[in-house]
XYZ file of C-alpha atoms in Angstrom:
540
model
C 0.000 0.000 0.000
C 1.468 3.478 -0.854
C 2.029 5.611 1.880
C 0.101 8.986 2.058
C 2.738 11.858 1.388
C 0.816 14.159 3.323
C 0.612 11.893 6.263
C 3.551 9.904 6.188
C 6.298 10.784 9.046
C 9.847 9.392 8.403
C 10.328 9.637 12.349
C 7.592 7.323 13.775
C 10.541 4.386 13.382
C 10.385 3.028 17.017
C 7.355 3.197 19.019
C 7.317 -0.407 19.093
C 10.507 -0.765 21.546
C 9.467 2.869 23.621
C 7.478 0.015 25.759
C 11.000 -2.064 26.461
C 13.103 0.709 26.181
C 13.988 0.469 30.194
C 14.033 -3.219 30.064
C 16.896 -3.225 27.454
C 19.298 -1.077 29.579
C 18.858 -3.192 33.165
C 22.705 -4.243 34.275
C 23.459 -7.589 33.076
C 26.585 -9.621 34.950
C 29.519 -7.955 34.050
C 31.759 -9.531 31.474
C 33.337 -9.043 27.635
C 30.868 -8.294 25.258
C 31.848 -7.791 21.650
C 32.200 -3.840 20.538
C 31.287 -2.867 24.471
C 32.728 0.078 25.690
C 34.581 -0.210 28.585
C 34.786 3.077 31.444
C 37.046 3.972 34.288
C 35.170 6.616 36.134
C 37.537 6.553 38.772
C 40.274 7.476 36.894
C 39.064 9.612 34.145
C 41.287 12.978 34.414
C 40.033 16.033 34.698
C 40.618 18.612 30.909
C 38.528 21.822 31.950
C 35.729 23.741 33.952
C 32.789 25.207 32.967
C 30.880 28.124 34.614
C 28.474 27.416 37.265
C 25.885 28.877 34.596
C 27.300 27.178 31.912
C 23.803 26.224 30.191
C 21.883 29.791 29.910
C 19.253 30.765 27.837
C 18.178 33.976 25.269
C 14.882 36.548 25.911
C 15.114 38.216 22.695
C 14.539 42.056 23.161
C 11.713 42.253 21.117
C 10.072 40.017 23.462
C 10.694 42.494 25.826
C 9.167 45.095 24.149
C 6.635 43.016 22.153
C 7.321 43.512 17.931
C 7.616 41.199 14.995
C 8.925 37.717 15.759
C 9.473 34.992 13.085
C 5.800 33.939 12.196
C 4.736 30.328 13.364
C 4.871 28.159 10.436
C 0.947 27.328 10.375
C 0.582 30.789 9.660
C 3.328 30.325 6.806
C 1.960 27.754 5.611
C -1.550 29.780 5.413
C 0.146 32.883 3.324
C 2.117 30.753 0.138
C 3.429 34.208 -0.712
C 5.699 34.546 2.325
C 7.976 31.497 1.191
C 9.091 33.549 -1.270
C 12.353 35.866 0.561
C 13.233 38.688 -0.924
C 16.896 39.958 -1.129
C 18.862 43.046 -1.621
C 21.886 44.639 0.201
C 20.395 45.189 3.022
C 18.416 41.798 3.641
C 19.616 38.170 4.066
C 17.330 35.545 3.027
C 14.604 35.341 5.380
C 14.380 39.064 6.072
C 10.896 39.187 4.218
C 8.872 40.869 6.177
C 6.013 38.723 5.427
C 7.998 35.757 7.646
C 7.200 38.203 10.812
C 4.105 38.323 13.262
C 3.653 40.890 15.700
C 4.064 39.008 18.986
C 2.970 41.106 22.601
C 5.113 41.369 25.227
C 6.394 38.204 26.957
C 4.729 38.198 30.550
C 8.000 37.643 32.758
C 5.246 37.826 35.901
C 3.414 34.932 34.753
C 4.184 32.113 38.053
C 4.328 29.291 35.963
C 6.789 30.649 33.653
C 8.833 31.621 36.803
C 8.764 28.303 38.220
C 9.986 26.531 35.266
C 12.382 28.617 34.706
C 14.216 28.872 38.111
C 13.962 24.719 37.817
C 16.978 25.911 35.376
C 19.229 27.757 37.848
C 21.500 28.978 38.165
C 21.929 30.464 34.718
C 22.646 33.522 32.360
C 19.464 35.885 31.064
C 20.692 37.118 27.730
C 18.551 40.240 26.952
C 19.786 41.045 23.071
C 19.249 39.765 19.651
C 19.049 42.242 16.753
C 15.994 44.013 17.693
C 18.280 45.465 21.123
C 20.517 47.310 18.303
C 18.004 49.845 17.486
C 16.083 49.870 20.598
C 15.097 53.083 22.328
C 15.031 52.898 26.302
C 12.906 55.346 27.775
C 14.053 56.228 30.636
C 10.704 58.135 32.284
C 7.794 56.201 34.051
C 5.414 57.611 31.059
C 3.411 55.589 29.109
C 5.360 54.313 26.250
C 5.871 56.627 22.978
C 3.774 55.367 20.112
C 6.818 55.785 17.930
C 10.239 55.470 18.578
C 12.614 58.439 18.363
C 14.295 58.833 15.524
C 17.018 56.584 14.744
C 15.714 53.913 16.400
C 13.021 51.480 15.272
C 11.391 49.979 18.954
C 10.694 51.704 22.565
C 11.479 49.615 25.699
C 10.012 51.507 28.488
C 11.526 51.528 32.333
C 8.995 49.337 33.450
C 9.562 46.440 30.784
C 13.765 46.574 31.776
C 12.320 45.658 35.801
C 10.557 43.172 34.537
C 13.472 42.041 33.292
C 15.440 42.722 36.751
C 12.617 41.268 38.789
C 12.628 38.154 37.019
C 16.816 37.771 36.873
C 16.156 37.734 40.877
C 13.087 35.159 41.021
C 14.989 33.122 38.551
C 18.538 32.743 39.359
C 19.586 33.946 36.330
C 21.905 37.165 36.287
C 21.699 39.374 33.040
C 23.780 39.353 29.928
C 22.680 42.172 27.417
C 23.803 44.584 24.374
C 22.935 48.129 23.796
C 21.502 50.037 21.246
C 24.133 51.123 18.440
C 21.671 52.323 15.777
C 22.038 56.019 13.827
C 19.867 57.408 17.207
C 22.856 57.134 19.511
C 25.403 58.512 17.316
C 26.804 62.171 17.213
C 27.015 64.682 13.951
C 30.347 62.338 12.730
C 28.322 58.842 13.275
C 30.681 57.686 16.149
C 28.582 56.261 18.544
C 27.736 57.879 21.923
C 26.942 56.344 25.536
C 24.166 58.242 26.810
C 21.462 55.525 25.909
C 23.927 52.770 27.429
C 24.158 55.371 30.694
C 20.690 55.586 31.251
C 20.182 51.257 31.262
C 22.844 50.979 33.537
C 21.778 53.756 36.139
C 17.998 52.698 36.215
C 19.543 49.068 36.792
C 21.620 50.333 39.430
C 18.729 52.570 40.840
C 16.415 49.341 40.848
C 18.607 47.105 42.673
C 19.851 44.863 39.521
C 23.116 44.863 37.914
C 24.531 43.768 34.477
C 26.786 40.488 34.662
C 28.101 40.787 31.164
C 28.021 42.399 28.042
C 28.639 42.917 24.158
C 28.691 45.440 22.399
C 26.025 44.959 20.574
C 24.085 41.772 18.317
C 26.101 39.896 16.046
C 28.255 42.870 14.177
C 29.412 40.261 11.150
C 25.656 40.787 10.077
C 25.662 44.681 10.804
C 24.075 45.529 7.765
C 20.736 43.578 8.942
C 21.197 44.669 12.832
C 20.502 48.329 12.156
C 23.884 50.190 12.053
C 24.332 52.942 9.837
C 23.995 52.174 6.136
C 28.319 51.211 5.034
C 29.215 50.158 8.842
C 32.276 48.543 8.631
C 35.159 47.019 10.646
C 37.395 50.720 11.481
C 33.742 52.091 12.013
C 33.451 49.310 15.219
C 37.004 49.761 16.249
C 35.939 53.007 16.876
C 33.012 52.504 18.716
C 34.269 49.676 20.952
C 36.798 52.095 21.709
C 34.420 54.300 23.029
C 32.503 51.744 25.211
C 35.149 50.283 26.396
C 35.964 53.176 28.166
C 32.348 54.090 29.212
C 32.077 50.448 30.190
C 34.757 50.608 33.072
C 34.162 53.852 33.884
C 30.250 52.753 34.764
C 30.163 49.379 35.645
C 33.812 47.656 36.274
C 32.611 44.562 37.514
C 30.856 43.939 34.394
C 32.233 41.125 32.223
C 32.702 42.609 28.531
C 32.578 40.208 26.038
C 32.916 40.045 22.398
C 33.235 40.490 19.138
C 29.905 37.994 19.307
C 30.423 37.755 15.454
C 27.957 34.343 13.520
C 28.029 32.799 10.655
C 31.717 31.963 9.965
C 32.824 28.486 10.161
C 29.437 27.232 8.487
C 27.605 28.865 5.802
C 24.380 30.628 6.685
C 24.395 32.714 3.525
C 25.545 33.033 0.235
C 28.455 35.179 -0.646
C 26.483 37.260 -3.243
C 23.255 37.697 -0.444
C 24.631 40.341 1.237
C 28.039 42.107 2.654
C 29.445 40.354 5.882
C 32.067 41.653 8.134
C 34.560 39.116 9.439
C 35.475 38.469 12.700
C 38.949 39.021 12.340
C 38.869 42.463 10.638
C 36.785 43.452 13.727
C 39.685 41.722 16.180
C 42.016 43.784 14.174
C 40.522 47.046 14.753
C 39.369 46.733 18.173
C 42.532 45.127 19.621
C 42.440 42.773 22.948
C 39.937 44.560 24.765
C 37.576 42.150 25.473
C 37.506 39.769 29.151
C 36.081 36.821 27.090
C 35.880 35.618 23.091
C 31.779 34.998 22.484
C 30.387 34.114 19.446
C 26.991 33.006 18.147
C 26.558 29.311 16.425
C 23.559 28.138 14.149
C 24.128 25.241 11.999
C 22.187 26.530 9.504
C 19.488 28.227 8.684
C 15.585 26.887 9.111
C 12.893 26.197 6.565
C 11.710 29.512 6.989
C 14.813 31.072 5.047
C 16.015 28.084 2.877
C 14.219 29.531 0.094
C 16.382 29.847 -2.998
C 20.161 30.021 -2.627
C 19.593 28.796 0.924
C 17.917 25.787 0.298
C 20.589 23.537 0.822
C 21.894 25.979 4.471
C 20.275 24.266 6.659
C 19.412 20.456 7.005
C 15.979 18.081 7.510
C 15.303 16.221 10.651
C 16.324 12.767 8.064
C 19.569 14.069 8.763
C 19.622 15.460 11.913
C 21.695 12.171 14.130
C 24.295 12.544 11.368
C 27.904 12.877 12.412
C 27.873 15.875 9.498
C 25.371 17.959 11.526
C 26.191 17.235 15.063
C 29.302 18.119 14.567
C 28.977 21.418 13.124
C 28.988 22.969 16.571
C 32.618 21.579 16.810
C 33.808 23.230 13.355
C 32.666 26.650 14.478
C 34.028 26.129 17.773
C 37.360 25.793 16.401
C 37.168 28.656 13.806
C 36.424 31.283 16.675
C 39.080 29.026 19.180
C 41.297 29.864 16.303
C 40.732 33.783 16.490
C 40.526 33.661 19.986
C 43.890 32.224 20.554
C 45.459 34.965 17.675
C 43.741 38.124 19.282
C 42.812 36.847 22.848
C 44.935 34.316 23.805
C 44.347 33.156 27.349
C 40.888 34.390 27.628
C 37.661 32.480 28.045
C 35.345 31.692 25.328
C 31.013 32.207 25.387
C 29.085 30.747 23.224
C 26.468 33.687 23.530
C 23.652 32.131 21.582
C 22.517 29.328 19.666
C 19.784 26.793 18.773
C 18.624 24.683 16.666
C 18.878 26.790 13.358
C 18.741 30.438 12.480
C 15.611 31.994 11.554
C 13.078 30.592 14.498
C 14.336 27.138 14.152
C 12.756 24.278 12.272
C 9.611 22.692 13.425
C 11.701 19.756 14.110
C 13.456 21.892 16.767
C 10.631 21.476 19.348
C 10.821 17.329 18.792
C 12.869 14.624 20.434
C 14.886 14.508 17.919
C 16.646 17.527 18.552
C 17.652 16.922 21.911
C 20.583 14.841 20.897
C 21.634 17.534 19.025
C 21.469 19.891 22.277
C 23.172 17.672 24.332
C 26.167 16.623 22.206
C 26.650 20.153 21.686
C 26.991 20.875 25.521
C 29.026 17.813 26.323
C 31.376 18.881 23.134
C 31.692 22.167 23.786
C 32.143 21.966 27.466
C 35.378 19.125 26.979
C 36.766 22.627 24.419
C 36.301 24.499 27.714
C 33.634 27.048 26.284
C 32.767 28.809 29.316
C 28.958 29.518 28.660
C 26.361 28.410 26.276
C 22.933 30.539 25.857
C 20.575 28.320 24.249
C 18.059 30.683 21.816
C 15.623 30.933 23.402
C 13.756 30.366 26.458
C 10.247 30.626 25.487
C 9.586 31.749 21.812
C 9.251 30.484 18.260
C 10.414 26.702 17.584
C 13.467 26.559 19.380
C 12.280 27.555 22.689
C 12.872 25.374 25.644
C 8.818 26.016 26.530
C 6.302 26.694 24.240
C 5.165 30.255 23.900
C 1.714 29.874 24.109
C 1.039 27.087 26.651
C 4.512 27.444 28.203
C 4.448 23.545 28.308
C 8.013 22.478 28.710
C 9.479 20.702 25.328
C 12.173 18.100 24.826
C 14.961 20.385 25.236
C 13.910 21.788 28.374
C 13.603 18.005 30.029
C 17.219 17.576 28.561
C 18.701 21.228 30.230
C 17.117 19.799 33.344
C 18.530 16.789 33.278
C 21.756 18.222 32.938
C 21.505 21.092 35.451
C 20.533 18.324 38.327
C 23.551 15.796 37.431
C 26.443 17.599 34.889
C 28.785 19.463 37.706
C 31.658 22.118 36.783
C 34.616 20.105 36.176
C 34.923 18.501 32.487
C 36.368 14.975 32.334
C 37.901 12.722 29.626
C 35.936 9.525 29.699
C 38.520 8.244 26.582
C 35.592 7.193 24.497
C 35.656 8.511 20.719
C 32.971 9.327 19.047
C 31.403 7.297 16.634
C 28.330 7.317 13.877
C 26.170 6.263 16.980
C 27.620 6.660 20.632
C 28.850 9.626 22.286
C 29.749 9.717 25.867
C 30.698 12.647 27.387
C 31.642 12.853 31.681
C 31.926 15.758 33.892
C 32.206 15.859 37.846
C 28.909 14.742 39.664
C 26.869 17.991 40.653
C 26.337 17.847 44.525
C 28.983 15.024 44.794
C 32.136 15.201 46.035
C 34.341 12.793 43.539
C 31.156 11.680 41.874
C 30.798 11.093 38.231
C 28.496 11.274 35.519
C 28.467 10.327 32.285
C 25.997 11.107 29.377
C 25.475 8.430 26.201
C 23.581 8.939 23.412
C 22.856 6.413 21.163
C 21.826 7.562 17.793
C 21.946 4.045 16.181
C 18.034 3.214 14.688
C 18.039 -0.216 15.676
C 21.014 -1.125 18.252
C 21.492 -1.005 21.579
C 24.901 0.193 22.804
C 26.572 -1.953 25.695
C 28.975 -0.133 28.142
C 30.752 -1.566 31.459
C 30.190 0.540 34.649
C 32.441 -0.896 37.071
C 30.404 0.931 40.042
C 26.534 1.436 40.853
C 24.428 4.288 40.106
C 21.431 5.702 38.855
C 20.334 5.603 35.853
C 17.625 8.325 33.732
C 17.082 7.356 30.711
C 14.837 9.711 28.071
C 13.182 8.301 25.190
C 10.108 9.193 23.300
C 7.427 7.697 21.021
C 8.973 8.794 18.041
C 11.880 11.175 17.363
C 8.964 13.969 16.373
C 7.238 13.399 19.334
C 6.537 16.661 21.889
C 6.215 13.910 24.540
C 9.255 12.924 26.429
C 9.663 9.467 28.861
C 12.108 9.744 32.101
C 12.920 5.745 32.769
C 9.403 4.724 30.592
C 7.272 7.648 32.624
C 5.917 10.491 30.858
C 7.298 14.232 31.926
C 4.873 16.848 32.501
C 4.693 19.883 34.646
C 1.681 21.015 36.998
C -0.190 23.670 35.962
C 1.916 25.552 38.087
C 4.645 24.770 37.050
C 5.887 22.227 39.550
C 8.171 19.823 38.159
C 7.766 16.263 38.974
C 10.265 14.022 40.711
C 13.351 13.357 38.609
C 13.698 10.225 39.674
C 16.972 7.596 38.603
C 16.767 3.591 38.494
C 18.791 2.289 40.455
C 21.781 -0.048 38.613
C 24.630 -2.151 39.393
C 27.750 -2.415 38.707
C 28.116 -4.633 35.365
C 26.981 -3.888 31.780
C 24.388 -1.715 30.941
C 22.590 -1.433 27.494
C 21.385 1.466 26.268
C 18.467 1.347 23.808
C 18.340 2.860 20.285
C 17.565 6.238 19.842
C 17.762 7.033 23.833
C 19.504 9.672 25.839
C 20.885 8.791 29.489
C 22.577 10.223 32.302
C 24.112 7.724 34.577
C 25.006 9.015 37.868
C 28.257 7.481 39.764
C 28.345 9.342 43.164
C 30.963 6.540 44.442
C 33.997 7.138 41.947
C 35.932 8.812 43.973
C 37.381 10.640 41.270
C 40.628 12.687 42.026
C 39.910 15.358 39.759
C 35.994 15.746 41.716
C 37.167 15.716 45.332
C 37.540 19.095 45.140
C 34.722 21.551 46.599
């Protein structure tokens, strides 16, 4: 019988083992096993730390202020016209405006949002994206202005920065911004000028909150989409860093700055004739070593939204999405901006400052199973380069948020972050297991356990299990789904959902011996191993 094409799903492959998933990784008596993978917890050294907030998450700005966000797909789908992108200098693919929706103002008050998100503390709140470049602040308790000043092309009003404060505090999550850089804060010659930046950081100061880090400004390799002045260049933000710099010290000192936060180098997000791109070295060259940490921005490509012409082959489809070619994308830009880093900032730390699943909103793929092994091998590979932060895009909007927008019900990749807050400590270890087409293990130091250990496998393979000897007991937690596109995600065979108010139910780890465990196909697991007595975890 053909299948319908309209219908058909090419990830409902394994809903027939979900049921024995958890039988298939009990411990078996230990012993050889042919191809099993053999670990020495105990022993595995230590190769690098990770802040205590290494997995952070994005508010865009204009969520802040409430503007156009990348339209939801069903609405896409609704308006045939909008797949087409239109391009000049000034617009990359997928700068049609007909791919925006006006979205209102995210409600930072709203308890169950809270709830969830403090579940992920401690953390980073990034408060940026390209919308912050040519942001107004107003700094007066008046209603908002029903047009932005000149220059600048959005208003975010006092009380929509606390909000923003309040919820840093209720959250755990201390703030990481940009500032506005568009033709409204610049002087007569075009040099930018502080006095917008001044006013954030006093009514922050005046409000009890404080700024933890900051760029610049949003992704200056695509300035000519971010809303600097028409023929920005690389001198042009020499200059300007130049300037903040200075007003950056001068007004908050403890603030970490951070930069050049350049994207789209290492992979290609757009074609060479789409529109003109400033490199990140010809901004390292003109600014100098002036920043405390090396951040960039990472998308593997770019989502079905903007793979329209030229593009179409910039991104990828969730057939490919376990590939070694995609997953390990993350690992080629890493070492592009490691590259720069170590010619123009040698010694200093590198933050990953955002990312997700693909530019552009994400696929609809990003807010499926699937897509958490991306997430995950992309923290476990990134913390074992010793990238200090990663800021997932975003927290609650579009596809690639980490809770949907509209329901706020928590998706794959939000189970995954909290699995990894509650058992991935600090300190990075080498569990001397390469990667192949279908296992990667990656170890740091047990959170909450001094010279614990935990490791994290994924097994991409379709159909086999993986087998690896654990010479100690644990606890295991297992996720698996229905299908690799399902919403739905199972902790050790149970089904995760969150109370209405956003409680988060018990996070509770099988217990296992010490012996061989099998992991089933297409399953992510944490196994916890709080008796290793590691050398390089004994520390505090």
């Amino acid at each position: 019988m053909k299948a319908d094409s309209k219908s058909f799903n090419p990830w409902v492959r394994f809903s027939a083992i979900t049921a024995t998933c958890v039988a298939m990784m009990l411990p078996i008596v230990p012993g050889e096993a042919s191809g099993q993978t053999d670990l020495k917890p105990q022993t595995m050294p230590g190769i690098g730390q990770v802040d205590a907030r290494y997995l952070s998450y994005n508010i865009e700005a204009v969520e802040i202020t409430g503007g156009r966000f990348w339209k939801p797909y069903k609405d896409i789908e609704a308006q045939q016209s909008a797949r087409t992108a239109q391009v000049d200098e000034n617009h990359t693919v997928g700068m049609d405006p007909a791919l925006f929706q006006y979205r209102s103002p995210i409600n930072l008050e709203n308890p169950r949002l809270r709830k969830l998100t403090l579940a992920l503390g401690p953390a980073y709140v990034r408060v940026s994206g390209t919308w912050r470049n040519s942001t107004y602040f107003q700094d007066n308790n008046e209603p908002a202005l029903k047009e932005p000043p000149k220059g600048f092309n959005s208003v975010m009003t006092r009380a929509e920065w606390k909000g923003v404060v309040d919820f840093s505090r209720a959250t755990d999550a201390q703030i990481v911004t940009s500032f506005s850089i568009s033709p409204g804060v610049r002087d007569a010659d075009g040099v930018w000028t502080p006095q917008q930046a001044k006013e954030v950081l006093d009514y922050t100061k005046q409000i009890g909150g404080r700024i933890a880090a900051a760029e610049f400004m949003n992704e200056p390799t695509y300035a000519v989409i971010g809303g600097a002045p028409r023929g920005y260049d690389a001198t042009a933000f020499g200059k300007d860093v130049k300037v903040f710099k200075m007003f950056l010290r001068a007004e908050s000192p403890a603030t970490v700055f951070l930069g050049p936060g350049g994207v789209g180098e290492g992979v290609t997000l757009v074609g060479p004739s789409q529109m003109r791109m400033l490199s990140s070295e010809d901004l390292m060259k003109t600014t100098g070593p002036v920043f405390d940490a090396f951040s960039y921005h990472f998308y593997g490509g770019v989502s079905q939204r903007c793979a329209a012409g030229p593009a179409a082959t910039m991104g990828t489809t969730a057939t490919d999405a376990l590939t070694a070619e995609w997953l390990d994308r993350a690992n080629r830009v890493e070492a592009f901006y490691a590259k720069l880093r170590n010619a123009y900032l040698q010694g200093k730390p590198m933050w990953l400052t955002e990312t997700g699943q693909t530019a552009c909103g994400g696929d609809k793929w990003a807010a499926e199973f699937v897509d958490s092994f991306r997430f995950l091998d992309q923290l476990g590979a990134l913390a074992q380069k010793s990238v200090k932060v990663v800021m997932h895009n975003t927290l609650a909007a579009s596809d690639y948020g980490l809770l949907d927008e509209e329901t706020l019900e928590p998706r794959p990749n939000y189970w995954a972050a909290l699995l990894w807050k509650r058992t991935m400590g600090t300190r990075v270890l080498d569990p001397d297991v390469a990667p192949t087409e279908n296992l990667r293990v990656f170890a740091q130091c047990m959170k909450g356990s001094r010279g614990g250990v935990s490791v994290l496998v994924l097994n991409l393979d379709e159909k086999q299990e993986q087998t690896i000897q654990f010479p100690l007991a644990g606890e295991l937690y297992t996720l698996s789904a229905p299908a690799l596109s399902s919403k739905e995600v199972l902790l050790n065979g149970i089904a995760l959902k969150a109370a209405q108010d956003g409680t988060i139910p018990a996070l509770k780890g099988k217990a296992v011996k010490a012996g061989t465990l099998r992991f089933a196909p297409l399953t992510i697991s944490f196994v916890t191993l709080p008796d290793a007595q590691n050398a390089s975890c004994m520390e505090p």
